[in-house]
Each structure stands twice: as structure tokens, then as C-alpha cells.
Short mmCIF file of C-alpha atoms and ligand atoms in Angstrom, two decimals:
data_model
loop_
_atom_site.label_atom_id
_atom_site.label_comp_id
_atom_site.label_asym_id
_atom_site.label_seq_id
_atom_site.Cartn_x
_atom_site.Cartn_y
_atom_site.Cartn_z
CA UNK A 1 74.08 27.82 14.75
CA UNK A 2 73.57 31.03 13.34
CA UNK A 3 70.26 31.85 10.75
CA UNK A 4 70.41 33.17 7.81
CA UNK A 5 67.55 34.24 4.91
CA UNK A 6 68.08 33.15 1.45
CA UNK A 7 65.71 33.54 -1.34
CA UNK A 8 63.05 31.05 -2.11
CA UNK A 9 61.10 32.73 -4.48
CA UNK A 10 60.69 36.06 -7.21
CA UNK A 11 57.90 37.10 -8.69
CA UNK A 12 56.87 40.69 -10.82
CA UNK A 13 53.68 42.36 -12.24
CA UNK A 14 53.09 44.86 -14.88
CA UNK A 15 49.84 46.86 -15.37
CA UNK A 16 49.19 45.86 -19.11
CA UNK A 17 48.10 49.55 -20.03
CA UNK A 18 51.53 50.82 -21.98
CA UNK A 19 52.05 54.41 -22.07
CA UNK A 20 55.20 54.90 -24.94
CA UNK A 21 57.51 57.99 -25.33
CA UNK A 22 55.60 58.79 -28.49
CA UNK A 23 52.37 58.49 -26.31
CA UNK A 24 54.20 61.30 -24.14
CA UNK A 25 54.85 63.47 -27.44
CA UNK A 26 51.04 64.08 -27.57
CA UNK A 27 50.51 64.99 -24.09
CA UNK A 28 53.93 67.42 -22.81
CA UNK A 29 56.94 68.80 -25.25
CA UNK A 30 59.29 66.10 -25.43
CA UNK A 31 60.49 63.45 -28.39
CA UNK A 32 60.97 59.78 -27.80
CA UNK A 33 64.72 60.57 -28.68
CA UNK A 34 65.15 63.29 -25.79
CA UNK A 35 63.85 60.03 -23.53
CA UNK A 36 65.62 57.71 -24.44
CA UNK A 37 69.17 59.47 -24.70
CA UNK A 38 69.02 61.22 -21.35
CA UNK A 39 67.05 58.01 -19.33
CA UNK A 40 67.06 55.22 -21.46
CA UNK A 41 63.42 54.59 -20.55
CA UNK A 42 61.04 53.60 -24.18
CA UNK A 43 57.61 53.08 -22.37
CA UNK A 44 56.22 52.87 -19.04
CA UNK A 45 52.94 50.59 -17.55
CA UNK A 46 50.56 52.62 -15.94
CA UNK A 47 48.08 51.10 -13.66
CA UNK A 48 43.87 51.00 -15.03
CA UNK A 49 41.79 53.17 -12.90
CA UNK A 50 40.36 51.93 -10.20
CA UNK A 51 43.53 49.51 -10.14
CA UNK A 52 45.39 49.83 -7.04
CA UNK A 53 48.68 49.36 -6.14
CA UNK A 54 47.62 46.50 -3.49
CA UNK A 55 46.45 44.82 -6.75
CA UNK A 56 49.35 44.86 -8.72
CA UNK A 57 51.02 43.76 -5.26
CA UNK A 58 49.00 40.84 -4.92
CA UNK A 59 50.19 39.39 -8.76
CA UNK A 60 53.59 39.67 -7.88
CA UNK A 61 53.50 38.36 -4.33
CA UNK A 62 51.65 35.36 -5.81
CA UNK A 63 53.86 34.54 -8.21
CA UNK A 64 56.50 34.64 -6.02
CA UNK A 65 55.04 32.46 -3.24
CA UNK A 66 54.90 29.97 -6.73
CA UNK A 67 58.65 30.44 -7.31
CA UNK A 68 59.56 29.36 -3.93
CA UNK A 69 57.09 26.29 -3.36
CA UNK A 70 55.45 28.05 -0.40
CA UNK A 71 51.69 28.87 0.47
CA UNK A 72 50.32 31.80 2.53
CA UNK A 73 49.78 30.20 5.27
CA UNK A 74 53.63 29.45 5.63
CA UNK A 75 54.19 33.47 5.84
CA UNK A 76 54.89 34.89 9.14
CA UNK A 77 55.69 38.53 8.20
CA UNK A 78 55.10 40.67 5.08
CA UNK A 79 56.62 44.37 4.29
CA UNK A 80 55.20 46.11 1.52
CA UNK A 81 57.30 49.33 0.28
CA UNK A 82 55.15 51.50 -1.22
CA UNK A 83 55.41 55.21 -1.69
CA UNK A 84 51.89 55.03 -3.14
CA UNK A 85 49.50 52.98 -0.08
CA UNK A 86 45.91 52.21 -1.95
CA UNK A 87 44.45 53.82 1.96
CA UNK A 88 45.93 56.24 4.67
CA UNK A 89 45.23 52.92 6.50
CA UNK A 90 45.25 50.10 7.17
CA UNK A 91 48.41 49.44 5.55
CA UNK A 92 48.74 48.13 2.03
CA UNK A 93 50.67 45.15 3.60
CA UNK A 94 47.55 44.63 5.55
CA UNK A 95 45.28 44.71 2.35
CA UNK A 96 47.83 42.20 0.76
CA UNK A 97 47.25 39.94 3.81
CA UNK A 98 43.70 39.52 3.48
CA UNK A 99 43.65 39.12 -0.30
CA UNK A 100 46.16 36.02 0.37
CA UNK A 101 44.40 34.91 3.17
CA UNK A 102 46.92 34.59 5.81
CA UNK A 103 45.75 35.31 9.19
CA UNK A 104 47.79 36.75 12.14
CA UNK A 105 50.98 37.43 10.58
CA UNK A 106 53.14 40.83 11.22
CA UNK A 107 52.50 43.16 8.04
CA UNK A 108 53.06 46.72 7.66
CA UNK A 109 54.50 49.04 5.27
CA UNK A 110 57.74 50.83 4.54
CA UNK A 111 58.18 54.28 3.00
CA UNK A 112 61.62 55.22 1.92
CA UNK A 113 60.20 56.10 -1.90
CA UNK A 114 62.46 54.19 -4.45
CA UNK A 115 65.15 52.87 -1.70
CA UNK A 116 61.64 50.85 0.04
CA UNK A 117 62.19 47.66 -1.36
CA UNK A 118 66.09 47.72 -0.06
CA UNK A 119 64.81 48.94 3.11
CA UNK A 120 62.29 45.94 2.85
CA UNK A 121 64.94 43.68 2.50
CA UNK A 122 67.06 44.87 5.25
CA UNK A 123 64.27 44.86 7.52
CA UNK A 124 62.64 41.26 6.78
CA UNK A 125 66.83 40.07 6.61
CA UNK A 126 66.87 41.61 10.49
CA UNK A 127 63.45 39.53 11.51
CA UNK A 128 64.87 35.50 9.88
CA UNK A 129 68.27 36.38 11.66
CA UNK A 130 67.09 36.84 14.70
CA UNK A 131 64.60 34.13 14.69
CA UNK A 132 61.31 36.62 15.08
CA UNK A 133 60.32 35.31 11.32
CA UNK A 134 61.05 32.09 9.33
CA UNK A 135 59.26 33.06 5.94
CA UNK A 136 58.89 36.45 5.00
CA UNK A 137 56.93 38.23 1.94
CA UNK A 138 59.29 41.62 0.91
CA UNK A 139 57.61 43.66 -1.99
CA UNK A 140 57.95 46.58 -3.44
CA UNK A 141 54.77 48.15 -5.24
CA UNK A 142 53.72 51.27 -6.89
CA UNK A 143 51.13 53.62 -8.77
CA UNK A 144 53.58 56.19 -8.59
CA UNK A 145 51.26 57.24 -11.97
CA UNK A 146 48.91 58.79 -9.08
CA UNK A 147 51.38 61.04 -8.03
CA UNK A 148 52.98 62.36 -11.26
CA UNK A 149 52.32 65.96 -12.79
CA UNK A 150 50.95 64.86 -16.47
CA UNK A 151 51.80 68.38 -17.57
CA UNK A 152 55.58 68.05 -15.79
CA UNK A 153 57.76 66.70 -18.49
CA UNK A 154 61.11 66.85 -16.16
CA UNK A 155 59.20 64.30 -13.60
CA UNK A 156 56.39 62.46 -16.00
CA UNK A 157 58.48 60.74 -18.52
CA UNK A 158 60.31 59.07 -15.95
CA UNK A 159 57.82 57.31 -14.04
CA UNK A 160 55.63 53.99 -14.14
CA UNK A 161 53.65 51.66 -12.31
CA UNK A 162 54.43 48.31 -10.99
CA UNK A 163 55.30 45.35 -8.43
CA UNK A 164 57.91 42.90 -7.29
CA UNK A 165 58.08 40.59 -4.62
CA UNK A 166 60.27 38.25 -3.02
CA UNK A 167 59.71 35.28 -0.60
CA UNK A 168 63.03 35.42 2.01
CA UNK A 169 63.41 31.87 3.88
CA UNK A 170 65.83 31.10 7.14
CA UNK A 171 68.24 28.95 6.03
CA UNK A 172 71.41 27.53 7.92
CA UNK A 173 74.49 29.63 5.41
CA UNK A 174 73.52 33.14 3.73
CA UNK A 175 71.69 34.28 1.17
CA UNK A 176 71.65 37.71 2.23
CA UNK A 177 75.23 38.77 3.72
CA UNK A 178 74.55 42.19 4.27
CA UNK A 179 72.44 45.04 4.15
CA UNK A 180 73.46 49.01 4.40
CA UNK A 181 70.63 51.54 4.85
CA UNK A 182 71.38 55.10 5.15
CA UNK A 183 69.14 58.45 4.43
CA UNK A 184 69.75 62.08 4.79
CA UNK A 185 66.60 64.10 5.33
CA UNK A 186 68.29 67.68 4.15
CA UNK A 187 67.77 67.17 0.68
CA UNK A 188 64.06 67.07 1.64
CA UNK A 189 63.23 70.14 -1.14
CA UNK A 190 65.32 68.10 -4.08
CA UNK A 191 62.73 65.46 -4.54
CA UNK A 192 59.54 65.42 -3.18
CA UNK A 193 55.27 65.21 -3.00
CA UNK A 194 54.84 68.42 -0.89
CA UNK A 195 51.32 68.39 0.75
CA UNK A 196 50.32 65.75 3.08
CA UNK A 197 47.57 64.13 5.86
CA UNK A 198 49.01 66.29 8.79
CA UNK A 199 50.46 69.57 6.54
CA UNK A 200 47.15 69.56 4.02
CA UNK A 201 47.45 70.60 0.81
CA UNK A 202 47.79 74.00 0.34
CA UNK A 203 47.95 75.19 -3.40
CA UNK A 204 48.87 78.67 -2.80
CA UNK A 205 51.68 78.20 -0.51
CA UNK A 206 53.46 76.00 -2.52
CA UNK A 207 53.19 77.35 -5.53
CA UNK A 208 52.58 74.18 -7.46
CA UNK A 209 49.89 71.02 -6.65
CA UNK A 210 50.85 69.95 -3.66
CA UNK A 211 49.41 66.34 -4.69
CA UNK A 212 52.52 65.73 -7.52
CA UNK A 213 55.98 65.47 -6.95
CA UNK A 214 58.46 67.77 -7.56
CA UNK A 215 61.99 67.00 -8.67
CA UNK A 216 65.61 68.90 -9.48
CA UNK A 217 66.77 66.41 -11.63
CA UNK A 218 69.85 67.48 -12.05
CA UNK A 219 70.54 68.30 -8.42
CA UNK A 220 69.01 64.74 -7.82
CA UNK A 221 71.40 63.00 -10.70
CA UNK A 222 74.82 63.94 -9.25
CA UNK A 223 73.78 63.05 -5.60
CA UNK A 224 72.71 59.58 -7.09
CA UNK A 225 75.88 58.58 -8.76
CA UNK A 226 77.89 60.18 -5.82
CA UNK A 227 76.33 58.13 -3.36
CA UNK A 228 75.44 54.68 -5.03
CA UNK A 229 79.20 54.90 -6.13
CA UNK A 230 79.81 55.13 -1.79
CA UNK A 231 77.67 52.34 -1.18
CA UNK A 232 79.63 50.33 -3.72
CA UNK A 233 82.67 50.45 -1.78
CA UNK A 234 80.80 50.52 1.87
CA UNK A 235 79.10 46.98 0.81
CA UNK A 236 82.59 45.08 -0.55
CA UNK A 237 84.40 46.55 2.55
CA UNK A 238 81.94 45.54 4.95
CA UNK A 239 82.20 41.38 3.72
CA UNK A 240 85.87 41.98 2.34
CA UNK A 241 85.09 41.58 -1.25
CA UNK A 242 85.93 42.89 -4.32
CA UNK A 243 84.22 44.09 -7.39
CA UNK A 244 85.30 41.07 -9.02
CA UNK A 245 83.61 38.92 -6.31
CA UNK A 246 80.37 40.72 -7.81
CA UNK A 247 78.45 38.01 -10.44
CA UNK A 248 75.69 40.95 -11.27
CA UNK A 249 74.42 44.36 -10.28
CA UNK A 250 70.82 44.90 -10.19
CA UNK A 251 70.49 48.37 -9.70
CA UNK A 252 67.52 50.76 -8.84
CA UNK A 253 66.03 51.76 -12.46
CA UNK A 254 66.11 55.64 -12.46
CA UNK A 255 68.70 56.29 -15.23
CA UNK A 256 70.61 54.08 -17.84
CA UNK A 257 73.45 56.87 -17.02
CA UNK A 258 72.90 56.16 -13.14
CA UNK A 259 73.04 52.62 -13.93
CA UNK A 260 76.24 53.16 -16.14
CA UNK A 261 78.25 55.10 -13.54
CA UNK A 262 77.45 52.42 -11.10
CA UNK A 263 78.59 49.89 -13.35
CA UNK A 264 81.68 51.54 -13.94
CA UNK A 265 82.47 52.19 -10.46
CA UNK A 266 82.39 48.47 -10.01
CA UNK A 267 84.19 48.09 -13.51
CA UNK A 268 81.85 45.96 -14.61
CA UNK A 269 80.56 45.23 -17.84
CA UNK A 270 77.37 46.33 -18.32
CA UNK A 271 76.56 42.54 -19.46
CA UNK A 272 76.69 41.35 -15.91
CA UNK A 273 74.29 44.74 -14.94
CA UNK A 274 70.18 43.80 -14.87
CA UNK A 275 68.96 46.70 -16.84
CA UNK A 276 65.05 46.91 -17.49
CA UNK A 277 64.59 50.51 -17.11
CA UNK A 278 63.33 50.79 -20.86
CA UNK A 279 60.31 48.03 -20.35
CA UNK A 280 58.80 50.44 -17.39
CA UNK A 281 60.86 53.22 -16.81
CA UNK A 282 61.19 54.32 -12.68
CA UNK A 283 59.10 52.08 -10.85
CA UNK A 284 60.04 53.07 -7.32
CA UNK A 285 59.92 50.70 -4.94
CA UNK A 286 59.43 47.91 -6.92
CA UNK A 287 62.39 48.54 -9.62
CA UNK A 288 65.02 46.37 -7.89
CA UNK A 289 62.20 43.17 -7.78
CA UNK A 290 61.00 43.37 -10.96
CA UNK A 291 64.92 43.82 -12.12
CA UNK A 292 65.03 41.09 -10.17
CA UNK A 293 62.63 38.89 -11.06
CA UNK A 294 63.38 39.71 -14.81
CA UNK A 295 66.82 37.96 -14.81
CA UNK A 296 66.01 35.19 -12.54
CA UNK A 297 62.98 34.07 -14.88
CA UNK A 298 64.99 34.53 -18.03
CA UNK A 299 68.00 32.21 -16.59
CA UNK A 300 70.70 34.83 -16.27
CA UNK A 301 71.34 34.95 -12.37
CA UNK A 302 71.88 31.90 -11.21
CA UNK A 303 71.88 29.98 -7.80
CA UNK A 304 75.12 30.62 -6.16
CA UNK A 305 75.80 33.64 -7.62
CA UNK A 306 76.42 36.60 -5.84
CA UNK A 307 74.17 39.75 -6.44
CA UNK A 308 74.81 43.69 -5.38
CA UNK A 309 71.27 44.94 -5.06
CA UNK A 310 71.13 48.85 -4.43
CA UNK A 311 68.80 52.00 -4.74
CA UNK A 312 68.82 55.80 -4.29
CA UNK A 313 65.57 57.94 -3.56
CA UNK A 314 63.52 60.56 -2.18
CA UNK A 315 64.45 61.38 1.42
CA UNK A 316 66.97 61.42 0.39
CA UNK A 317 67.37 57.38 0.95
CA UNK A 318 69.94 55.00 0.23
CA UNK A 319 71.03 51.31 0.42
CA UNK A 320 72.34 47.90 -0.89
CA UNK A 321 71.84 44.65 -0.36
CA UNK A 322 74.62 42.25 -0.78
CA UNK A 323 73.56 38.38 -1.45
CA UNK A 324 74.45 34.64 -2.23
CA UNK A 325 70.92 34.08 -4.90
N1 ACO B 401 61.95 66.42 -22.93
C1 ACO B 401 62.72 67.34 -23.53
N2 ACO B 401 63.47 68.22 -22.86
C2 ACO B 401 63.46 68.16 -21.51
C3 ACO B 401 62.67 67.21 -20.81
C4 ACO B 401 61.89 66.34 -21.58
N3 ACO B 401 61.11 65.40 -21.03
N4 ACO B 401 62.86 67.38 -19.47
C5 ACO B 401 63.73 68.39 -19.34
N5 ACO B 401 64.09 68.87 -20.57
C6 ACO B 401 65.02 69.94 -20.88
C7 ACO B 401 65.19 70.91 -19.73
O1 ACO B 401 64.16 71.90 -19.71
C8 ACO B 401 66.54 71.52 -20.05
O2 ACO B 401 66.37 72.50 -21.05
P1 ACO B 401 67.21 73.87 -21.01
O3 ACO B 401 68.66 73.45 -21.12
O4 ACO B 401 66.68 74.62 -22.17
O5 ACO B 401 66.86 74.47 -19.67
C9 ACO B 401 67.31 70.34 -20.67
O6 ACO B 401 66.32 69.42 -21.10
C10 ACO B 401 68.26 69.68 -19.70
O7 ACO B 401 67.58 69.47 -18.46
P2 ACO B 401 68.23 68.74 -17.26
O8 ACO B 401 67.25 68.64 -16.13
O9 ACO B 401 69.58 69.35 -16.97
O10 ACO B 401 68.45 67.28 -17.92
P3 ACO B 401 69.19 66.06 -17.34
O11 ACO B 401 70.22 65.61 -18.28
O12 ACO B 401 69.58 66.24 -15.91
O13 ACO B 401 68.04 64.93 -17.37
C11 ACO B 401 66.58 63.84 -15.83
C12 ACO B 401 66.87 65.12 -16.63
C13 ACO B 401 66.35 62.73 -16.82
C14 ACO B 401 65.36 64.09 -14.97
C15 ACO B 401 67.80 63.51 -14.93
O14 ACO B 401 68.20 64.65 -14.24
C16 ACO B 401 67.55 62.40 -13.94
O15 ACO B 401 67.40 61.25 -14.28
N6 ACO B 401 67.59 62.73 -12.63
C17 ACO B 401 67.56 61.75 -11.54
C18 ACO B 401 66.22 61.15 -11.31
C19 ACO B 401 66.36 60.17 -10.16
O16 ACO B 401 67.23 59.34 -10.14
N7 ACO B 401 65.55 60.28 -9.13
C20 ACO B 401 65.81 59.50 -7.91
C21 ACO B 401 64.93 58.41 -7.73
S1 ACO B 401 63.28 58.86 -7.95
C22 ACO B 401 62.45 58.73 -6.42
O17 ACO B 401 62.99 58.51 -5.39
C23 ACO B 401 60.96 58.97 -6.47
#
């Protein structure tokens, strides 16, 4: 009989420090209007120092292992996306595994920037269907605040900090019926944190801090709805679907206009699209959880409906995930 993963359990964390658009007003040129219009985004969390993305990892991963009835002893692999690892090692899945006390379980880490959790999902989907795992922690996490350019206001308004986590069972009929993971590393220059462990950080030569990430926006937009609007397609093709098959989409939270042409691709109405982008703005890795999360806690998705989960990034990155909740 073949194995599938379903999910048990969601859970999400927020850092409770809020940073608002008219916060941003004070600190770069920019209006709360400008923000909102172009991103939909009204305020962003933004982790405490000394508060580390492992920690806002650990909230959501235990309220998810409370969602789905589970302890940590019954985990037997955890992936942690994060573009934003509290140490160059051990891995922040690694970190998360000793603050839940589970001993001797696979963990590492995935980078793939805001397309991680998708990648997370794929992965941890891969391990329950072939029998390696049986209970698998997937979360994406972030201080993506550690990484932004304060004084950038095409890359700092966007941005926030946060976590979302899912607990993935094997079960006997899907849950998960596909995942589709693609990248393209020639885009490398559109979007990206240039210095590095192995390249250093080298001020001069790159003209700006080498610690922050840089971003064409623009160039980065129309790739976005270009390709989310391909994986559409790609992910009802693959299980012979169509768009009316699709209960909701819970889309990567970069841009209420990203979100929009996605939606419209899929002619849906934006009523059956998870939109949380203007609670915390771009999370990263851990937008598609805590989208997640949101609309399972509040009684919108359902079981037995069927979610399209998908996210574009840095890399550049790509994916969906295509599931029975
Ligand atoms: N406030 C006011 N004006 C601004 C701001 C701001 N915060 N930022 C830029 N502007 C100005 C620009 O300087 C420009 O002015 P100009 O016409 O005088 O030159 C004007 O607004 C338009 O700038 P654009 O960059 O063309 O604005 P755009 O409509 O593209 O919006 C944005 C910018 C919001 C960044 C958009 O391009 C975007 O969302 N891009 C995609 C981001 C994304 O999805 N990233 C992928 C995932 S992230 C990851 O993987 C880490």
C-alpha cells in the first residue's frame, strides 16, 4: 500500500515588537500610503535583540506539535528553512532539536530564501513516502530583520520577522499530492545578500554592505508573477486538475499585487486566497506557514479541502505544493 503525508498539525509565531509604516516614515523617505498601495504590507514584527530566529522557531514548532496531538519524542526528522541560521553551525534545525528535546532524529536546514518552506515540504513529503520518516517537523523561520539595509527603503519596508511550522504524518491516502521545486541560479545579481563565510565581506568591491540584501524590485516583480503564474498550470497538469478543483491559494506573502496576479491566473476570487501580508509583511521562509496557520486557526480551510501552496525567491527559487488539508 502506498504512504502518503498528511497534515497533523499548524502552528505560527510572531515577535511581539511591531514596527508600522508610519514607524518607517521616521527612519527612510517613504509614507504609509506608498506601502500599502504598491505591497499591501501595514506593519511588520521584528524580532527583540538577542532573539533568535531558533527562538521564534521553537513557538511555532510547539504549537504545532499541539495542533496535531503529537510529542517530540514522536518526531523522526525536522527541516528548518531559514535564510537567517541563529550559527554558521550547527544547524538551526539542530538548535530546535535540543530545545524540544528529541534525541537522534535527522535535522538539518534548507536554504532556498522565501521558496524554503516549499522546499521543506517537498523534501519532508519525499522522506514519509518513502518510508525513511513517519512524523516530520517542516518550518520555516526568519530574522530576515538581521539582514535588511535600515537606510534601503526599496528592500526595508518589505521585510519582517517570523515562524511557521507544520507537523507532516504518513498516512494511508494523500495529504500532500504533489510537490514542484525548480530554481534558476542566473538571476543570482536580482536579489541577493552579497558577502559570505567563504567570499568575506568586502565593502569596497561591492560597492554597498555586503551584510544586507540587495534587490531590483522591479526586475524581481515581473519574474514573480511570470513564474508563479507557470507553476499554476505545472501543479493542475501534473494531478489533472483544474483551477476550480482549487478550495484556496495560500501564496508566498511578497506582494498583494503578486498575490492578485496569482489569484487571477487561477480565476479565483481573492476570498478563497489566504492573504496576511499586511499583519507582517515578507516573512521569507516562514510566509506560507504562518499564511497557513492563520486560516486553519481562524476556521476557514477546512479538512478535506484542497490547498495550492506556492512561493517565489532569491536564487532565484520556485515551487508549489499541492494538498488534500
Ligand atoms: N517609498 C516611496 N517610494 C519608493 C519606495 C518607498 N519605500 N521604494 C521605492 N520607491 C520609489 C522608487 O525610487 C521609484 O521612484 P522613481 O520613479 O522616482 O525612480 C518608484 O518608487 C517606483 O519604484 P519601483 O521599484 O519601480 O516600484 P515597484 O512598483 O516595483 O514596487 C517593490 C517596488 C514593492 C519592491 C516591488 O518591486 C516588489 O514587490 N518587488 C518584488 C519583491 C519580491 O517579491 N521579492 C521576492 C521574494 S523576496 C526573497 O526571496 C528574499
Amino acid at each position: 500500500m502506498s504512504i502518503y503525508s498528511r497534515i497533523a498539525g499548524t502552528g505560527s509565531y510572531l515577535p511581539e515588537k511591531v514596527l508600522s509604516n508610519h514607524d518607517l516614515e521616521k527612519m527612510v523617505e517613504t509614507s504609509d500610503q506608498w506601502i500599502q498601495e504598491r505591497t499591501g504590507i501595514k506593519k511588520r514584527h521584528i524580532a527583540e535583540a538577542g532573539q533568535t530566529t531558533c527562538d521564534l522557531a521553537e513557538q511555532a514548532a510547539a504549537r504545532a506539535l499541539k495542533a496535531a496531538g503529537k510529542t517530540a519524542q514522536e518526531i523522526d526528522l525536522i527541516v528548518v528553512a531559514t535564510t537567517t541560521p541563529d550559527k554558521i553551525f550547527p544547524s538551526t534545525a539542530c538548535l530546535l532539536q535540543q530545545r524540544l528535546g528529541n534525541h537522534g532524529c535527522a535535522a538539518f536546514d534548507i536554504q532556498a530564501v522565501c521558496t524554503g518552506f516549499v522546499y521543506a515540504m517537498g523534501v519532508a513529503d519525499k522522506f514519509i513516502k518513502t518510508g525513511a520518516a513517519r512524523t516530520a517537523l517542516v518550518v520555516g523561520a526568519e530574522t530576515l530583520s538581521r539582514i535588511l539595509d535600515w537606510n534601503d527603503r526599496g528592500t526595508c519596508i518589505l521585510f519582517g520577522d517570523g515562524a511557521g511550522a507544520v507537523v507532516l504524518e504518513a498516512a494511508d491516502k494523500p495529504g500532500i499530492l504533489s510537490t514542484h521545486l525548480h530554481a534558476d541560479g542566473a538571476y543570482e545579481e536580482l536579489l541577493h545578500v552579497p558577502g559570505g563565510i567563504s567570499r568575506g565581506f568586502d565593502m569596497e568591491a561591492d560597492g554597498a554592505d555586503p551584510h544586507f540584501m540587495q534587490m531590483k524590485g522591479n526586475e524581481v516583480f515581473k519574474m514573480a508573477v511570470n513564474t508563479l503564474g507557470r507553476i499554476v498550470d505545472e501543479t493542475l497538469a501534473a494531478n489533472g486538475m483544474k483551477k476550480s478543483d482549487i478550495d484556496w491559494l495560500v501564496p508566498h506573502q511578497a506582494n498583494i499585487r503578486i498575490i492578485k496576479a496569482t489569484a487571477r491566473k487561477l480565476s479565483m476570487d481573492m476570498d478563497n486566497v489566504v492573504v496576511t501580508i499586511g499583519e507582517h509583511g515578507n516573512t521569507s521562509a516562514a510566509s506560507v506557514p504562518l499564511a497557513l496557520d492563520t486560516a486553519v486557526k481562524d476556521g476557514r480551510i477546512k479538512r478535506g479541502e484542497t490547498l495550492l501552496l506556492e512561493a517565489f525567491g532569491g536564487g532565484f527559487t520556485w515551487g508549489s505544493v499541492l494538498l488534500n488539508y
